[in-house]
mmCIF file with all atom_site columns, C-alpha atoms and ligand atoms in Angstrom:
data_model
loop_
_atom_site.group_PDB
_atom_site.id
_atom_site.type_symbol
_atom_site.label_atom_id
_atom_site.label_alt_id
_atom_site.label_comp_id
_atom_site.label_asym_id
_atom_site.label_entity_id
_atom_site.label_seq_id
_atom_site.pdbx_PDB_ins_code
_atom_site.Cartn_x
_atom_site.Cartn_y
_atom_site.Cartn_z
_atom_site.occupancy
_atom_site.B_iso_or_equiv
_atom_site.pdbx_formal_charge
_atom_site.auth_seq_id
_atom_site.auth_comp_id
_atom_site.auth_asym_id
_atom_site.auth_atom_id
_atom_site.pdbx_PDB_model_num
ATOM   1   C  CA  . SER A 1 1   ? 86.661  73.690  91.000  1.00 75.00 ? 1   SER A CA  1
ATOM   2   C  CA  . GLN A 1 2   ? 89.172  75.028  88.503  1.00 82.00 ? 2   GLN A CA  1
ATOM   3   C  CA  . GLU A 1 3   ? 88.725  78.154  86.376  1.00 88.00 ? 3   GLU A CA  1
ATOM   4   C  CA  . GLN A 1 4   ? 91.145  79.123  83.652  1.00 91.00 ? 4   GLN A CA  1
ATOM   5   C  CA  . LEU A 1 5   ? 91.571  82.918  83.433  1.00 91.00 ? 5   LEU A CA  1
ATOM   6   C  CA  . ALA A 1 6   ? 93.995  82.668  80.530  1.00 91.00 ? 6   ALA A CA  1
ATOM   7   C  CA  . PRO A 1 7   ? 96.098  79.919  78.894  1.00 90.00 ? 7   PRO A CA  1
ATOM   8   C  CA  . GLY A 1 8   ? 98.616  80.019  81.787  1.00 90.00 ? 8   GLY A CA  1
ATOM   9   C  CA  . ALA A 1 9   ? 96.463  81.270  84.697  1.00 93.00 ? 9   ALA A CA  1
ATOM   10  C  CA  . PHE A 1 10  ? 94.402  78.894  86.839  1.00 95.00 ? 10  PHE A CA  1
ATOM   11  C  CA  . VAL A 1 11  ? 92.145  79.668  89.801  1.00 97.00 ? 11  VAL A CA  1
ATOM   12  C  CA  . LEU A 1 12  ? 91.848  76.685  92.156  1.00 98.00 ? 12  LEU A CA  1
ATOM   13  C  CA  . ARG A 1 13  ? 88.851  77.629  94.288  1.00 98.00 ? 13  ARG A CA  1
ATOM   14  C  CA  . ALA A 1 14  ? 89.082  76.581  97.965  1.00 98.00 ? 14  ALA A CA  1
ATOM   15  C  CA  . PHE A 1 15  ? 92.212  74.503  97.219  1.00 98.00 ? 15  PHE A CA  1
ATOM   16  C  CA  . ALA A 1 16  ? 93.991  75.702  100.404 1.00 98.00 ? 16  ALA A CA  1
ATOM   17  C  CA  . LEU A 1 17  ? 91.123  74.971  102.823 1.00 98.00 ? 17  LEU A CA  1
ATOM   18  C  CA  . PRO A 1 18  ? 92.439  71.553  103.941 1.00 98.00 ? 18  PRO A CA  1
ATOM   19  C  CA  . TYR A 1 19  ? 95.771  73.226  104.827 1.00 98.00 ? 19  TYR A CA  1
ATOM   20  C  CA  . VAL A 1 20  ? 94.472  76.227  106.799 1.00 98.00 ? 20  VAL A CA  1
ATOM   21  C  CA  . GLN A 1 21  ? 94.608  74.655  110.235 1.00 98.00 ? 21  GLN A CA  1
ATOM   22  C  CA  . GLN A 1 22  ? 98.331  73.980  109.736 1.00 98.00 ? 22  GLN A CA  1
ATOM   23  C  CA  . LEU A 1 23  ? 99.085  77.207  107.826 1.00 98.00 ? 23  LEU A CA  1
ATOM   24  C  CA  . LEU A 1 24  ? 97.955  79.591  110.577 1.00 98.00 ? 24  LEU A CA  1
ATOM   25  C  CA  . PRO A 1 25  ? 100.308 78.473  113.378 1.00 98.00 ? 25  PRO A CA  1
ATOM   26  C  CA  . ALA A 1 26  ? 103.196 78.338  110.879 1.00 98.00 ? 26  ALA A CA  1
ATOM   27  C  CA  . LEU A 1 27  ? 102.345 81.889  109.833 1.00 98.00 ? 27  LEU A CA  1
ATOM   28  C  CA  . ALA A 1 28  ? 102.256 83.055  113.466 1.00 98.00 ? 28  ALA A CA  1
ATOM   29  C  CA  . ALA A 1 29  ? 105.777 81.687  114.017 1.00 98.00 ? 29  ALA A CA  1
ATOM   30  C  CA  . ILE A 1 30  ? 107.086 83.446  110.881 1.00 98.00 ? 30  ILE A CA  1
ATOM   31  C  CA  . GLU A 1 31  ? 105.509 86.729  111.980 1.00 98.00 ? 31  GLU A CA  1
ATOM   32  C  CA  . GLN A 1 32  ? 107.206 86.453  115.332 1.00 98.00 ? 32  GLN A CA  1
ATOM   33  C  CA  . ALA A 1 33  ? 110.665 85.878  113.798 1.00 98.00 ? 33  ALA A CA  1
ATOM   34  C  CA  . SER A 1 34  ? 110.336 88.413  110.939 1.00 98.00 ? 34  SER A CA  1
ATOM   35  C  CA  . PRO A 1 35  ? 107.527 90.891  111.708 1.00 98.00 ? 35  PRO A CA  1
ATOM   36  C  CA  . PHE A 1 36  ? 105.314 92.508  109.057 1.00 98.00 ? 36  PHE A CA  1
ATOM   37  C  CA  . ARG A 1 37  ? 106.568 95.887  107.854 1.00 98.00 ? 37  ARG A CA  1
ATOM   38  C  CA  . HIS A 1 38  ? 105.520 98.584  105.376 1.00 98.00 ? 38  HIS A CA  1
ATOM   39  C  CA  . LEU A 1 39  ? 108.273 98.770  102.771 1.00 98.00 ? 39  LEU A CA  1
ATOM   40  C  CA  . ILE A 1 40  ? 109.349 102.016 101.116 1.00 98.00 ? 40  ILE A CA  1
ATOM   41  C  CA  . THR A 1 41  ? 109.388 102.008 97.313  1.00 95.00 ? 41  THR A CA  1
ATOM   42  C  CA  . PRO A 1 42  ? 112.397 103.353 95.384  1.00 95.00 ? 42  PRO A CA  1
ATOM   43  C  CA  . GLY A 1 43  ? 110.206 106.392 94.662  1.00 96.00 ? 43  GLY A CA  1
ATOM   44  C  CA  . GLY A 1 44  ? 109.861 107.091 98.394  1.00 97.00 ? 44  GLY A CA  1
ATOM   45  C  CA  . PHE A 1 45  ? 106.277 105.880 98.974  1.00 96.00 ? 45  PHE A CA  1
ATOM   46  C  CA  . ARG A 1 46  ? 105.283 103.702 101.935 1.00 97.00 ? 46  ARG A CA  1
ATOM   47  C  CA  . MET A 1 47  ? 103.422 100.627 100.645 1.00 97.00 ? 47  MET A CA  1
ATOM   48  C  CA  . SER A 1 48  ? 99.935  100.217 102.132 1.00 96.00 ? 48  SER A CA  1
ATOM   49  C  CA  . VAL A 1 49  ? 100.425 96.435  102.107 1.00 98.00 ? 49  VAL A CA  1
ATOM   50  C  CA  . ALA A 1 50  ? 102.443 95.108  105.073 1.00 98.00 ? 50  ALA A CA  1
ATOM   51  C  CA  . MET A 1 51  ? 104.936 92.427  104.102 1.00 98.00 ? 51  MET A CA  1
ATOM   52  C  CA  . THR A 1 52  ? 107.214 89.723  105.424 1.00 98.00 ? 52  THR A CA  1
ATOM   53  C  CA  . CYS A 1 53  ? 108.822 86.644  103.846 1.00 98.00 ? 53  CYS A CA  1
ATOM   54  C  CA  . CYS A 1 54  ? 110.012 83.122  104.478 1.00 98.00 ? 54  CYS A CA  1
ATOM   55  C  CA  . GLY A 1 55  ? 112.256 80.776  102.537 1.00 98.00 ? 55  GLY A CA  1
ATOM   56  C  CA  . GLU A 1 56  ? 115.854 80.990  101.343 1.00 98.00 ? 56  GLU A CA  1
ATOM   57  C  CA  . LEU A 1 57  ? 115.207 84.394  99.786  1.00 98.00 ? 57  LEU A CA  1
ATOM   58  C  CA  . GLY A 1 58  ? 112.861 87.259  100.603 1.00 98.00 ? 58  GLY A CA  1
ATOM   59  C  CA  . TRP A 1 59  ? 111.801 90.290  98.584  1.00 97.00 ? 59  TRP A CA  1
ATOM   60  C  CA  . THR A 1 60  ? 112.525 93.721  99.943  1.00 97.00 ? 60  THR A CA  1
ATOM   61  C  CA  . SER A 1 61  ? 112.479 97.345  98.847  1.00 97.00 ? 61  SER A CA  1
ATOM   62  C  CA  . ASP A 1 62  ? 113.960 100.654 99.920  1.00 97.00 ? 62  ASP A CA  1
ATOM   63  C  CA  . ARG A 1 63  ? 115.147 103.926 98.334  1.00 97.00 ? 63  ARG A CA  1
ATOM   64  C  CA  . ARG A 1 64  ? 117.957 102.022 96.609  1.00 97.00 ? 64  ARG A CA  1
ATOM   65  C  CA  . GLY A 1 65  ? 115.613 99.662  94.751  1.00 95.00 ? 65  GLY A CA  1
ATOM   66  C  CA  . TYR A 1 66  ? 113.807 96.318  94.816  1.00 94.00 ? 66  TYR A CA  1
ATOM   67  C  CA  . ARG A 1 67  ? 115.706 93.086  95.338  1.00 95.00 ? 67  ARG A CA  1
ATOM   68  C  CA  . TYR A 1 68  ? 115.723 89.553  96.714  1.00 96.00 ? 68  TYR A CA  1
ATOM   69  C  CA  . SER A 1 69  ? 117.922 89.003  99.751  1.00 97.00 ? 69  SER A CA  1
ATOM   70  C  CA  . ALA A 1 70  ? 118.803 86.033  101.991 1.00 98.00 ? 70  ALA A CA  1
ATOM   71  C  CA  . ILE A 1 71  ? 118.815 88.374  105.009 1.00 98.00 ? 71  ILE A CA  1
ATOM   72  C  CA  . ASP A 1 72  ? 115.819 90.217  106.474 1.00 98.00 ? 72  ASP A CA  1
ATOM   73  C  CA  . PRO A 1 73  ? 117.071 93.829  106.632 1.00 98.00 ? 73  PRO A CA  1
ATOM   74  C  CA  . ASP A 1 74  ? 114.862 94.506  109.699 1.00 98.00 ? 74  ASP A CA  1
ATOM   75  C  CA  . THR A 1 75  ? 116.325 91.701  111.835 1.00 98.00 ? 75  THR A CA  1
ATOM   76  C  CA  . GLY A 1 76  ? 119.762 91.209  110.252 1.00 98.00 ? 76  GLY A CA  1
ATOM   77  C  CA  . ARG A 1 77  ? 119.056 87.462  110.254 1.00 98.00 ? 77  ARG A CA  1
ATOM   78  C  CA  . HIS A 1 78  ? 118.013 84.943  107.626 1.00 98.00 ? 78  HIS A CA  1
ATOM   79  C  CA  . TRP A 1 79  ? 114.313 84.865  106.790 1.00 98.00 ? 79  TRP A CA  1
ATOM   80  C  CA  . PRO A 1 80  ? 112.457 82.051  108.602 1.00 98.00 ? 80  PRO A CA  1
ATOM   81  C  CA  . PRO A 1 81  ? 112.592 78.758  106.656 1.00 98.00 ? 81  PRO A CA  1
ATOM   82  C  CA  . LEU A 1 82  ? 109.687 77.740  104.427 1.00 98.00 ? 82  LEU A CA  1
ATOM   83  C  CA  . PRO A 1 83  ? 107.411 75.571  106.609 1.00 98.00 ? 83  PRO A CA  1
ATOM   84  C  CA  . THR A 1 84  ? 106.817 72.084  105.223 1.00 98.00 ? 84  THR A CA  1
ATOM   85  C  CA  . VAL A 1 85  ? 103.071 72.680  104.974 1.00 98.00 ? 85  VAL A CA  1
ATOM   86  C  CA  . PHE A 1 86  ? 103.686 75.838  102.866 1.00 98.00 ? 86  PHE A CA  1
ATOM   87  C  CA  . LEU A 1 87  ? 105.852 73.842  100.438 1.00 98.00 ? 87  LEU A CA  1
ATOM   88  C  CA  . GLN A 1 88  ? 103.346 70.976  100.248 1.00 98.00 ? 88  GLN A CA  1
ATOM   89  C  CA  . LEU A 1 89  ? 100.512 73.371  99.429  1.00 98.00 ? 89  LEU A CA  1
ATOM   90  C  CA  . ALA A 1 90  ? 102.546 75.260  96.792  1.00 98.00 ? 90  ALA A CA  1
ATOM   91  C  CA  . GLN A 1 91  ? 103.757 72.091  95.085  1.00 98.00 ? 91  GLN A CA  1
ATOM   92  C  CA  . SER A 1 92  ? 100.384 70.369  94.998  1.00 98.00 ? 92  SER A CA  1
ATOM   93  C  CA  . ALA A 1 93  ? 98.690  73.515  93.596  1.00 98.00 ? 93  ALA A CA  1
ATOM   94  C  CA  . ALA A 1 94  ? 101.403 73.926  90.945  1.00 97.00 ? 94  ALA A CA  1
ATOM   95  C  CA  . ALA A 1 95  ? 101.084 70.249  89.952  1.00 97.00 ? 95  ALA A CA  1
ATOM   96  C  CA  . GLN A 1 96  ? 97.284  70.597  89.733  1.00 96.00 ? 96  GLN A CA  1
ATOM   97  C  CA  . ALA A 1 97  ? 97.838  73.392  87.184  1.00 95.00 ? 97  ALA A CA  1
ATOM   98  C  CA  . GLY A 1 98  ? 100.362 71.315  85.213  1.00 93.00 ? 98  GLY A CA  1
ATOM   99  C  CA  . PHE A 1 99  ? 103.661 72.495  86.733  1.00 95.00 ? 99  PHE A CA  1
ATOM   100 C  CA  . ASP A 1 100 ? 105.389 69.455  88.209  1.00 96.00 ? 100 ASP A CA  1
ATOM   101 C  CA  . GLY A 1 101 ? 108.573 69.820  90.265  1.00 96.00 ? 101 GLY A CA  1
ATOM   102 C  CA  . PHE A 1 102 ? 107.928 73.423  91.406  1.00 96.00 ? 102 PHE A CA  1
ATOM   103 C  CA  . MET A 1 103 ? 110.719 74.401  93.852  1.00 96.00 ? 103 MET A CA  1
ATOM   104 C  CA  . PRO A 1 104 ? 110.117 77.918  95.261  1.00 97.00 ? 104 PRO A CA  1
ATOM   105 C  CA  . GLU A 1 105 ? 112.997 79.706  96.986  1.00 96.00 ? 105 GLU A CA  1
ATOM   106 C  CA  . ALA A 1 106 ? 110.843 82.538  98.273  1.00 98.00 ? 106 ALA A CA  1
ATOM   107 C  CA  . CYS A 1 107 ? 107.435 83.010  99.857  1.00 98.00 ? 107 CYS A CA  1
ATOM   108 C  CA  . LEU A 1 108 ? 106.276 86.636  100.073 1.00 98.00 ? 108 LEU A CA  1
ATOM   109 C  CA  . ILE A 1 109 ? 103.564 87.244  102.636 1.00 98.00 ? 109 ILE A CA  1
ATOM   110 C  CA  . ASN A 1 110 ? 101.314 90.259  102.113 1.00 98.00 ? 110 ASN A CA  1
ATOM   111 C  CA  . ARG A 1 111 ? 98.900  91.521  104.761 1.00 98.00 ? 111 ARG A CA  1
ATOM   112 C  CA  . TYR A 1 112 ? 95.927  93.672  103.728 1.00 98.00 ? 112 TYR A CA  1
ATOM   113 C  CA  . GLU A 1 113 ? 93.421  95.437  105.987 1.00 98.00 ? 113 GLU A CA  1
ATOM   114 C  CA  . PRO A 1 114 ? 90.251  97.174  104.803 1.00 98.00 ? 114 PRO A CA  1
ATOM   115 C  CA  . GLY A 1 115 ? 91.377  100.064 102.562 1.00 98.00 ? 115 GLY A CA  1
ATOM   116 C  CA  . THR A 1 116 ? 94.725  98.466  101.653 1.00 98.00 ? 116 THR A CA  1
ATOM   117 C  CA  . ARG A 1 117 ? 95.442  98.196  97.927  1.00 97.00 ? 117 ARG A CA  1
ATOM   118 C  CA  . LEU A 1 118 ? 98.173  97.100  95.547  1.00 97.00 ? 118 LEU A CA  1
ATOM   119 C  CA  . THR A 1 119 ? 98.481  99.223  92.409  1.00 95.00 ? 119 THR A CA  1
ATOM   120 C  CA  . LEU A 1 120 ? 98.948  97.654  88.960  1.00 96.00 ? 120 LEU A CA  1
ATOM   121 C  CA  . HIS A 1 121 ? 102.461 96.269  88.525  1.00 94.00 ? 121 HIS A CA  1
ATOM   122 C  CA  . GLN A 1 122 ? 104.446 93.432  86.969  1.00 93.00 ? 122 GLN A CA  1
ATOM   123 C  CA  . ASP A 1 123 ? 106.573 90.959  88.950  1.00 91.00 ? 123 ASP A CA  1
ATOM   124 C  CA  . LYS A 1 124 ? 109.899 91.173  87.149  1.00 89.00 ? 124 LYS A CA  1
ATOM   125 C  CA  . ASP A 1 125 ? 112.515 90.708  89.865  1.00 86.00 ? 125 ASP A CA  1
ATOM   126 C  CA  . GLU A 1 126 ? 112.742 86.933  89.317  1.00 85.00 ? 126 GLU A CA  1
ATOM   127 C  CA  . LEU A 1 127 ? 115.179 85.546  86.733  1.00 79.00 ? 127 LEU A CA  1
ATOM   128 C  CA  . ASP A 1 128 ? 113.236 82.389  85.881  1.00 81.00 ? 128 ASP A CA  1
ATOM   129 C  CA  . TYR A 1 129 ? 110.029 83.439  84.127  1.00 80.00 ? 129 TYR A CA  1
ATOM   130 C  CA  . GLY A 1 130 ? 109.474 79.801  83.107  1.00 84.00 ? 130 GLY A CA  1
ATOM   131 C  CA  . ALA A 1 131 ? 108.507 78.835  86.665  1.00 91.00 ? 131 ALA A CA  1
ATOM   132 C  CA  . PRO A 1 132 ? 104.972 79.631  87.829  1.00 95.00 ? 132 PRO A CA  1
ATOM   133 C  CA  . ILE A 1 133 ? 103.973 81.848  90.748  1.00 96.00 ? 133 ILE A CA  1
ATOM   134 C  CA  . VAL A 1 134 ? 101.523 80.284  93.215  1.00 98.00 ? 134 VAL A CA  1
ATOM   135 C  CA  . SER A 1 135 ? 99.329  82.679  95.211  1.00 98.00 ? 135 SER A CA  1
ATOM   136 C  CA  . VAL A 1 136 ? 97.210  81.682  98.239  1.00 98.00 ? 136 VAL A CA  1
ATOM   137 C  CA  . SER A 1 137 ? 94.432  83.921  99.602  1.00 98.00 ? 137 SER A CA  1
ATOM   138 C  CA  . LEU A 1 138 ? 93.367  83.737  103.266 1.00 99.00 ? 138 LEU A CA  1
ATOM   139 C  CA  . GLY A 1 139 ? 90.906  85.844  105.260 1.00 98.00 ? 139 GLY A CA  1
ATOM   140 C  CA  . ILE A 1 140 ? 88.625  88.597  103.967 1.00 98.00 ? 140 ILE A CA  1
ATOM   141 C  CA  . PRO A 1 141 ? 87.876  88.797  100.208 1.00 98.00 ? 141 PRO A CA  1
ATOM   142 C  CA  . ALA A 1 142 ? 89.721  90.913  97.669  1.00 98.00 ? 142 ALA A CA  1
ATOM   143 C  CA  . MET A 1 143 ? 89.087  91.995  94.088  1.00 98.00 ? 143 MET A CA  1
ATOM   144 C  CA  . PHE A 1 144 ? 92.073  91.012  91.948  1.00 98.00 ? 144 PHE A CA  1
ATOM   145 C  CA  . LEU A 1 145 ? 92.844  93.017  88.795  1.00 97.00 ? 145 LEU A CA  1
ATOM   146 C  CA  . PHE A 1 146 ? 94.176  90.853  85.983  1.00 96.00 ? 146 PHE A CA  1
ATOM   147 C  CA  . GLY A 1 147 ? 95.561  93.105  83.282  1.00 96.00 ? 147 GLY A CA  1
ATOM   148 C  CA  . GLY A 1 148 ? 97.426  92.564  80.068  1.00 95.00 ? 148 GLY A CA  1
ATOM   149 C  CA  . ASN A 1 149 ? 101.017 92.829  78.975  1.00 92.00 ? 149 ASN A CA  1
ATOM   150 C  CA  . ALA A 1 150 ? 100.785 96.632  78.731  1.00 94.00 ? 150 ALA A CA  1
ATOM   151 C  CA  . ARG A 1 151 ? 99.876  98.868  81.673  1.00 94.00 ? 151 ARG A CA  1
ATOM   152 C  CA  . ASN A 1 152 ? 96.946  100.415 79.815  1.00 95.00 ? 152 ASN A CA  1
ATOM   153 C  CA  . ASP A 1 153 ? 95.313  97.131  78.746  1.00 96.00 ? 153 ASP A CA  1
ATOM   154 C  CA  . LYS A 1 154 ? 91.866  96.721  80.279  1.00 96.00 ? 154 LYS A CA  1
ATOM   155 C  CA  . ALA A 1 155 ? 92.005  94.623  83.472  1.00 96.00 ? 155 ALA A CA  1
ATOM   156 C  CA  . ALA A 1 156 ? 89.551  91.823  84.287  1.00 96.00 ? 156 ALA A CA  1
ATOM   157 C  CA  . ARG A 1 157 ? 88.236  91.729  87.869  1.00 97.00 ? 157 ARG A CA  1
ATOM   158 C  CA  . VAL A 1 158 ? 88.492  88.398  89.675  1.00 97.00 ? 158 VAL A CA  1
ATOM   159 C  CA  . PRO A 1 159 ? 87.171  88.074  93.251  1.00 98.00 ? 159 PRO A CA  1
ATOM   160 C  CA  . LEU A 1 160 ? 89.445  86.008  95.509  1.00 98.00 ? 160 LEU A CA  1
ATOM   161 C  CA  . PHE A 1 161 ? 88.166  84.364  98.693  1.00 98.00 ? 161 PHE A CA  1
ATOM   162 C  CA  . HIS A 1 162 ? 89.567  82.544  101.715 1.00 98.00 ? 162 HIS A CA  1
ATOM   163 C  CA  . GLY A 1 163 ? 91.264  79.350  100.535 1.00 98.00 ? 163 GLY A CA  1
ATOM   164 C  CA  . ASP A 1 164 ? 91.517  80.261  96.836  1.00 98.00 ? 164 ASP A CA  1
ATOM   165 C  CA  . VAL A 1 165 ? 94.809  79.514  95.095  1.00 98.00 ? 165 VAL A CA  1
ATOM   166 C  CA  . VAL A 1 166 ? 95.910  81.022  91.777  1.00 98.00 ? 166 VAL A CA  1
ATOM   167 C  CA  . VAL A 1 167 ? 98.738  79.638  89.650  1.00 97.00 ? 167 VAL A CA  1
ATOM   168 C  CA  . TRP A 1 168 ? 100.316 81.915  87.047  1.00 94.00 ? 168 TRP A CA  1
ATOM   169 C  CA  . GLY A 1 169 ? 102.715 80.459  84.555  1.00 89.00 ? 169 GLY A CA  1
ATOM   170 C  CA  . GLY A 1 170 ? 104.012 80.527  81.048  1.00 80.00 ? 170 GLY A CA  1
ATOM   171 C  CA  . PRO A 1 171 ? 102.575 83.289  78.923  1.00 81.00 ? 171 PRO A CA  1
ATOM   172 C  CA  . ASP A 1 172 ? 100.675 84.936  81.812  1.00 89.00 ? 172 ASP A CA  1
ATOM   173 C  CA  . ARG A 1 173 ? 103.500 85.285  84.278  1.00 89.00 ? 173 ARG A CA  1
ATOM   174 C  CA  . LEU A 1 174 ? 104.285 88.887  83.301  1.00 90.00 ? 174 LEU A CA  1
ATOM   175 C  CA  . ARG A 1 175 ? 100.781 90.349  83.155  1.00 94.00 ? 175 ARG A CA  1
ATOM   176 C  CA  . PHE A 1 176 ? 100.060 93.628  84.924  1.00 96.00 ? 176 PHE A CA  1
ATOM   177 C  CA  . HIS A 1 177 ? 98.030  92.950  88.077  1.00 97.00 ? 177 HIS A CA  1
ATOM   178 C  CA  . GLY A 1 178 ? 96.879  94.534  91.318  1.00 98.00 ? 178 GLY A CA  1
ATOM   179 C  CA  . ILE A 1 179 ? 94.362  94.466  94.179  1.00 98.00 ? 179 ILE A CA  1
ATOM   180 C  CA  . LEU A 1 180 ? 91.528  97.017  94.587  1.00 98.00 ? 180 LEU A CA  1
ATOM   181 C  CA  . PRO A 1 181 ? 91.207  98.673  98.020  1.00 98.00 ? 181 PRO A CA  1
ATOM   182 C  CA  . LEU A 1 182 ? 89.744  96.014  100.326 1.00 98.00 ? 182 LEU A CA  1
ATOM   183 C  CA  . LYS A 1 183 ? 86.208  96.500  101.573 1.00 98.00 ? 183 LYS A CA  1
ATOM   184 C  CA  . GLU A 1 184 ? 85.463  96.482  105.284 1.00 98.00 ? 184 GLU A CA  1
ATOM   185 C  CA  . ALA A 1 185 ? 84.866  92.870  106.337 1.00 98.00 ? 185 ALA A CA  1
ATOM   186 C  CA  . GLU A 1 186 ? 85.646  90.384  109.064 1.00 98.00 ? 186 GLU A CA  1
ATOM   187 C  CA  . HIS A 1 187 ? 86.716  86.760  108.698 1.00 98.00 ? 187 HIS A CA  1
ATOM   188 C  CA  . SER A 1 188 ? 85.946  84.171  111.397 1.00 98.00 ? 188 SER A CA  1
ATOM   189 C  CA  . LEU A 1 189 ? 89.563  82.910  111.623 1.00 98.00 ? 189 LEU A CA  1
ATOM   190 C  CA  . LEU A 1 190 ? 91.630  85.912  110.501 1.00 98.00 ? 190 LEU A CA  1
ATOM   191 C  CA  . GLY A 1 191 ? 89.576  88.911  111.620 1.00 98.00 ? 191 GLY A CA  1
ATOM   192 C  CA  . ARG A 1 192 ? 89.794  92.170  109.606 1.00 98.00 ? 192 ARG A CA  1
ATOM   193 C  CA  . GLN A 1 193 ? 92.592  91.090  107.302 1.00 98.00 ? 193 GLN A CA  1
ATOM   194 C  CA  . ARG A 1 194 ? 93.572  89.294  104.147 1.00 98.00 ? 194 ARG A CA  1
ATOM   195 C  CA  . ILE A 1 195 ? 96.833  87.358  104.015 1.00 98.00 ? 195 ILE A CA  1
ATOM   196 C  CA  . ASN A 1 196 ? 98.306  86.476  100.618 1.00 98.00 ? 196 ASN A CA  1
ATOM   197 C  CA  . LEU A 1 197 ? 101.164 84.012  100.245 1.00 98.00 ? 197 LEU A CA  1
ATOM   198 C  CA  . THR A 1 198 ? 103.073 84.054  96.946  1.00 98.00 ? 198 THR A CA  1
ATOM   199 C  CA  . PHE A 1 199 ? 105.542 81.315  96.190  1.00 98.00 ? 199 PHE A CA  1
ATOM   200 C  CA  . ARG A 1 200 ? 108.266 82.114  93.694  1.00 96.00 ? 200 ARG A CA  1
ATOM   201 C  CA  . LYS A 1 201 ? 111.246 80.500  92.100  1.00 95.00 ? 201 LYS A CA  1
ATOM   202 C  CA  . VAL A 1 202 ? 113.683 83.397  91.995  1.00 92.00 ? 202 VAL A CA  1
ATOM   203 C  CA  . ALA A 1 203 ? 116.889 82.225  90.334  1.00 86.00 ? 203 ALA A CA  1
HETATM 204 C  C1  . MD5 B 2 .   ? 98.288  89.556  96.196  1.00 59.21 ? 1   MD5 B C1  1
HETATM 205 N  N1  . MD5 B 2 .   ? 100.484 89.793  95.255  1.00 59.21 ? 1   MD5 B N1  1
HETATM 206 O  O1  . MD5 B 2 .   ? 97.136  89.181  96.163  1.00 59.21 ? 1   MD5 B O1  1
HETATM 207 C  C2  . MD5 B 2 .   ? 99.139  89.406  94.946  1.00 59.21 ? 1   MD5 B C2  1
HETATM 208 C  C3  . MD5 B 2 .   ? 99.063  87.984  94.513  1.00 59.21 ? 1   MD5 B C3  1
HETATM 209 C  C4  . MD5 B 2 .   ? 102.670 90.681  94.748  1.00 59.21 ? 1   MD5 B C4  1
HETATM 210 C  C5  . MD5 B 2 .   ? 101.262 90.431  94.370  1.00 59.21 ? 1   MD5 B C5  1
HETATM 211 O  O2  . MD5 B 2 .   ? 100.867 90.785  93.285  1.00 59.21 ? 1   MD5 B O2  1
HETATM 212 O  O3  . MD5 B 2 .   ? 103.452 91.060  93.861  1.00 59.21 ? 1   MD5 B O3  1
HETATM 213 O  O4  . MD5 B 2 .   ? 103.032 90.446  95.925  1.00 59.21 ? 1   MD5 B O4  1
HETATM 214 S  S1  . MD5 B 2 .   ? 100.299 87.451  93.311  1.00 59.21 ? 1   MD5 B S1  1
HETATM 215 C  C6  . MD5 B 2 .   ? 99.590  87.928  91.782  1.00 59.21 ? 1   MD5 B C6  1
HETATM 216 C  C7  . MD5 B 2 .   ? 100.429 87.695  90.536  1.00 59.21 ? 1   MD5 B C7  1
HETATM 217 C  C8  . MD5 B 2 .   ? 101.744 87.328  90.611  1.00 59.21 ? 1   MD5 B C8  1
HETATM 218 C  C9  . MD5 B 2 .   ? 102.469 87.123  89.440  1.00 59.21 ? 1   MD5 B C9  1
HETATM 219 C  C10 . MD5 B 2 .   ? 101.912 87.284  88.179  1.00 59.21 ? 1   MD5 B C10 1
HETATM 220 C  C11 . MD5 B 2 .   ? 100.592 87.678  88.155  1.00 59.21 ? 1   MD5 B C11 1
HETATM 221 C  C12 . MD5 B 2 .   ? 99.849  87.892  89.300  1.00 59.21 ? 1   MD5 B C12 1
HETATM 222 N  N2  . MD5 B 2 .   ? 100.016 87.875  86.893  1.00 59.21 ? 1   MD5 B N2  1
HETATM 223 O  O5  . MD5 B 2 .   ? 100.688 87.715  85.849  1.00 59.21 ? 1   MD5 B O5  1
HETATM 224 O  O6  . MD5 B 2 .   ? 98.824  88.278  86.857  1.00 59.21 ? 1   MD5 B O6  1
HETATM 225 O  O7  . MD5 B 2 .   ? 98.817  90.079  97.210  1.00 59.21 ? 1   MD5 B O7  1
HETATM 226 FE FE1 . FE  B 3 .   ? 102.613 91.081  91.996  1.00 59.21 ? 2   FE  B FE1 1
#
């Protein structure tokens, strides 16, 4: 099923389910090459979300700022390449929402455990705001906060479940958004965690 949250925001419920069996081993290999880590924000706070990346570019943060980089600062090596199944999923979801020819350079991988949250923010480190962002939810459920173009705009709450994909494009690409602290839960394949993949065209 397809829900439209806003003119440029589409929830594709269960869209990723046919890919899960191939996604999980690919994810395990990425984790082994570039392990999850808790990044430090420029303000000095440790993020409660654990993160890694794959693709030509990965997103990272430290006291000096946020940036995309071809090198994983924790390993000194390139990020692992984007697995074919990741690209196939991202491109077919983007096309389903009306964005043909989506070519992401980066896949950010966020890991949440019960209690983990992501405070309201905008994603503004990409140069090409015309391209969509594709987000894939796996594992235990989360409550997504979909805000407006100003931090204080009231945010809608959208539950996201295992296999759901959201595509943000056009006018809704720069909305404030976040994730409420996850409730205690266990998923049959992923255990006590939620994994979120976000595919981005950076440059
Ligand atoms: C998550 N991750 O569930 C979310 C999914 C992040 C992040 O927010 O920055 O890693 S991506 C949600 C998103 C991305 C871009 C635009 C909008 C939402 N939006 O305009 O609402 O871990
Ligand atoms: Fe974000």
